[in-house]
Amino acid sequence: VSVNEMEALKREDVFFINGRWLLSKGELSLTGEEEVGICGEETLYLRATTKTIKDCFSLNFREFIHSLKQKLKKKEVKARMITYPWDLIDNNCWALEEDFEFPVKEGVQGKLPSSATIYGEKDRVFIAKSATIQPLVLLDSTKGSIYIDQEAIVFAHSHIKGPSYIGKKSQILGANIGEGISIGPLCRVGGEVEETIIHGFTNKAHRGFLGHSYLGEWINIGALCTNSDIKNDYSTVQVYVKGEFMDSEATKVG
């Protein structure tokens, strides 16, 4: 697949969207007049015809975008932007609720034992037909939606708060799952987890706390491992970025 390849841009009109922009439903039309959308210093999107861009092909991609920004009408747009890793965590609750509105789904399709409880609105909980919910599970949708995907297993005594997503074939091992959780496919999660994104094939199966964190694929967290996501004096967390500390402006960063 061509990515930012100048030769490919000669074939038709172009429409670029900034990959760090968190779009909500209906926020941007795929069709419209030539223009560039900006938010402060950030370029959000750019829509242009082949006629407009034909004089820019000798430039590299960065110069190409800069040149078009000078030619096109500018439109100021309010936007949620991802700049640093902790922005992903800060926006995850919002993103989970946005995503819950997209898939075609019909509530609880899988079996829900009589001793398992949905606390909150039942229509904010989706359980795939092939998912397994064991007895004595509590699904709390009072503050957000819960999506349990295909072949996931939620073991007894698990407590899941929304908004949260449990990926395909993942297992929740009697865990306390707080809000703002995204768990990818084939993960095993136990202990206490909140405000965390976990990519596929990663295990945190044992007791211990994990909060305001971002985990990639194929990670194993050992038994009783715990991270701290807040400072003792409740001041904002400093993060080491590009050789120096910067203020995250957040009191919780894992």
Short mmCIF file of C-alpha atoms in Angstrom, two decimals, residues 37-218:
data_model
loop_
_atom_site.label_atom_id
_atom_site.label_comp_id
_atom_site.label_asym_id
_atom_site.label_seq_id
_atom_site.Cartn_x
_atom_site.Cartn_y
_atom_site.Cartn_z
CA GLY A 37 -8.83 22.48 8.28
CA ILE A 38 -6.61 23.75 11.08
CA CYS A 39 -6.62 23.68 14.87
CA GLY A 40 -4.05 26.12 16.19
CA GLU A 41 -0.77 25.13 14.54
CA GLU A 42 -2.04 21.68 13.58
CA THR A 43 -3.26 20.71 10.10
CA LEU A 44 -6.34 18.51 10.54
CA TYR A 45 -7.37 17.83 6.96
CA LEU A 46 -6.74 19.02 3.43
CA ARG A 47 -9.01 18.67 0.42
CA ALA A 48 -7.73 19.65 -3.06
CA THR A 49 -8.28 18.90 -6.76
CA THR A 50 -5.74 17.55 -9.26
CA LYS A 51 -5.67 20.99 -10.90
CA THR A 52 -4.59 22.64 -7.65
CA ILE A 53 -1.92 20.11 -6.75
CA LYS A 54 -0.31 19.66 -10.19
CA ASP A 55 2.38 22.30 -9.56
CA CYS A 56 3.47 20.71 -6.27
CA PHE A 57 4.66 17.28 -7.41
CA SER A 58 8.34 18.25 -7.47
CA LEU A 59 8.21 18.78 -3.69
CA ASN A 60 8.64 16.21 -0.95
CA PHE A 61 5.52 15.35 1.02
CA ARG A 62 6.10 17.82 3.87
CA GLU A 63 6.75 20.64 1.40
CA PHE A 64 3.74 19.49 -0.64
CA ILE A 65 1.40 19.94 2.33
CA HIS A 66 2.97 23.28 3.29
CA SER A 67 2.55 24.60 -0.26
CA LEU A 68 -1.12 23.59 -0.44
CA LYS A 69 -1.78 25.23 2.93
CA GLN A 70 -0.68 28.54 1.40
CA LYS A 71 -3.03 28.12 -1.58
CA LEU A 72 -6.22 26.86 0.03
CA LYS A 73 -8.89 28.53 2.09
CA LYS A 74 -8.37 27.86 5.79
CA LYS A 75 -11.10 26.72 8.17
CA GLU A 76 -10.58 26.79 11.95
CA VAL A 77 -11.84 23.59 13.59
CA LYS A 78 -12.00 22.44 17.21
CA ALA A 79 -10.41 19.02 17.55
CA ARG A 80 -9.23 16.31 19.94
CA MET A 81 -5.59 15.67 19.07
CA ILE A 82 -3.16 12.97 20.18
CA THR A 83 0.25 14.53 20.81
CA TYR A 84 1.73 12.40 23.61
CA PRO A 85 1.12 8.77 24.70
CA TRP A 86 -0.85 9.83 27.77
CA ASP A 87 -3.33 11.62 25.48
CA LEU A 88 -4.46 8.16 24.34
CA ILE A 89 -5.32 7.25 27.94
CA ASP A 90 -6.99 10.59 28.67
CA ASN A 91 -9.29 10.23 25.65
CA ASN A 92 -10.00 6.51 25.87
CA CYS A 93 -13.29 6.75 27.79
CA TRP A 94 -14.61 9.18 25.20
CA ALA A 95 -13.35 7.01 22.32
CA LEU A 96 -14.94 3.86 23.77
CA GLU A 97 -18.34 5.54 23.94
CA GLU A 98 -17.94 6.80 20.36
CA ASP A 99 -16.98 3.33 19.13
CA PHE A 100 -19.90 1.69 20.94
CA GLU A 101 -22.31 3.52 18.62
CA PHE A 102 -20.78 2.13 15.41
CA PRO A 103 -21.03 -1.71 15.33
CA VAL A 104 -24.31 -3.40 14.49
CA LYS A 105 -25.21 -5.19 17.70
CA GLU A 106 -28.23 -6.32 19.69
CA GLY A 107 -27.39 -6.16 23.36
CA VAL A 108 -26.82 -9.38 25.29
CA GLN A 109 -26.49 -12.20 22.75
CA GLY A 110 -24.47 -14.59 24.90
CA LYS A 111 -25.80 -16.42 27.93
CA LEU A 112 -25.95 -14.43 31.17
CA PRO A 113 -26.30 -16.63 34.28
CA SER A 114 -29.00 -15.65 36.77
CA SER A 115 -26.34 -14.91 39.40
CA ALA A 116 -24.50 -12.52 37.05
CA THR A 117 -25.70 -8.91 37.21
CA ILE A 118 -25.89 -5.94 34.87
CA TYR A 119 -25.90 -2.90 37.14
CA GLY A 120 -27.10 0.03 35.05
CA GLU A 121 -28.63 0.29 31.60
CA LYS A 122 -28.82 -3.12 29.92
CA ASP A 123 -28.77 -1.58 26.43
CA ARG A 124 -25.29 -0.18 27.17
CA VAL A 125 -23.91 -3.73 27.47
CA PHE A 126 -23.06 -5.92 24.48
CA ILE A 127 -22.10 -9.56 24.98
CA ALA A 128 -21.23 -11.52 21.83
CA LYS A 129 -23.07 -14.79 21.28
CA SER A 130 -19.87 -16.84 21.60
CA ALA A 131 -18.67 -15.03 24.75
CA THR A 132 -18.86 -16.75 28.14
CA ILE A 133 -19.99 -14.99 31.31
CA GLN A 134 -19.60 -17.12 34.42
CA PRO A 135 -21.77 -16.83 37.56
CA LEU A 136 -21.21 -13.99 40.07
CA VAL A 137 -19.97 -11.48 37.49
CA LEU A 138 -20.93 -7.79 37.88
CA LEU A 139 -21.14 -5.60 34.77
CA ASP A 140 -21.50 -1.93 35.80
CA SER A 141 -22.78 0.25 32.95
CA THR A 142 -23.80 3.22 35.12
CA LYS A 143 -20.94 5.37 33.81
CA GLY A 144 -20.33 3.87 30.38
CA SER A 145 -20.82 1.10 27.86
CA ILE A 146 -19.35 -2.40 28.07
CA TYR A 147 -18.46 -4.44 24.97
CA ILE A 148 -17.46 -8.10 25.40
CA ASP A 149 -16.32 -9.51 22.07
CA GLN A 150 -16.44 -12.98 20.50
CA GLU A 151 -15.18 -15.97 22.50
CA ALA A 152 -14.09 -13.80 25.42
CA ILE A 153 -14.43 -15.43 28.86
CA VAL A 154 -15.27 -13.46 31.99
CA PHE A 155 -14.58 -15.67 34.99
CA ALA A 156 -16.53 -15.70 38.24
CA HIS A 157 -16.16 -12.76 40.67
CA SER A 158 -15.04 -10.36 37.94
CA HIS A 159 -16.24 -6.75 38.23
CA ILE A 160 -16.21 -4.73 34.98
CA LYS A 161 -17.03 -1.02 34.84
CA GLY A 162 -17.84 0.84 31.66
CA PRO A 163 -16.76 2.27 29.40
CA SER A 164 -14.66 -0.78 28.59
CA TYR A 165 -13.88 -3.19 25.78
CA ILE A 166 -12.88 -6.85 26.20
CA GLY A 167 -11.31 -8.21 23.00
CA LYS A 168 -11.85 -11.47 21.17
CA LYS A 169 -10.78 -14.62 23.04
CA SER A 170 -9.50 -12.61 26.00
CA GLN A 171 -9.99 -13.83 29.56
CA ILE A 172 -10.89 -11.76 32.62
CA LEU A 173 -9.68 -13.79 35.60
CA GLY A 174 -11.84 -12.65 38.51
CA ALA A 175 -10.47 -9.16 38.01
CA ASN A 176 -11.56 -5.68 39.05
CA ILE A 177 -11.74 -3.84 35.71
CA GLY A 178 -12.23 -0.10 36.12
CA GLU A 179 -13.48 2.37 33.55
CA GLY A 180 -11.48 3.38 30.47
CA ILE A 181 -10.17 -0.10 29.65
CA SER A 182 -9.40 -1.42 26.16
CA ILE A 183 -8.16 -5.01 26.05
CA GLY A 184 -7.05 -6.49 22.72
CA PRO A 185 -7.45 -10.09 21.50
CA LEU A 186 -6.10 -13.13 23.33
CA CYS A 187 -5.15 -11.38 26.56
CA ARG A 188 -5.41 -12.72 30.13
CA VAL A 189 -6.13 -10.05 32.74
CA GLY A 190 -6.41 -10.39 36.51
CA GLY A 191 -5.93 -8.19 39.58
CA GLU A 192 -7.01 -4.54 39.34
CA VAL A 193 -6.77 -2.49 36.14
CA GLU A 194 -8.13 0.97 35.31
CA GLU A 195 -7.75 3.60 32.57
CA THR A 196 -5.40 1.37 30.56
CA ILE A 197 -4.97 0.28 26.94
CA ILE A 198 -3.68 -3.28 26.46
CA HIS A 199 -2.84 -4.55 22.98
CA GLY A 200 -3.30 -8.17 21.92
CA PHE A 201 -1.46 -11.25 23.20
CA THR A 202 -0.46 -9.54 26.45
CA ASN A 203 -0.89 -11.09 29.90
CA LYS A 204 -1.44 -9.53 33.30
CA ALA A 205 -3.02 -12.60 34.79
CA HIS A 206 -2.07 -12.21 38.47
CA ARG A 207 -2.86 -9.91 41.36
CA GLY A 208 -1.45 -6.41 41.30
CA PHE A 209 -2.52 -2.95 40.14
CA LEU A 210 -2.09 -1.41 36.69
CA GLY A 211 -3.43 2.09 36.04
CA HIS A 212 -3.25 4.89 33.46
CA SER A 213 -0.92 2.79 31.34
CA TYR A 214 -0.37 1.72 27.74
CA LEU A 215 0.88 -1.80 26.95
CA GLY A 216 1.87 -3.13 23.53
CA GLU A 217 1.69 -6.71 22.26
CA TRP A 218 3.32 -9.82 23.72
#
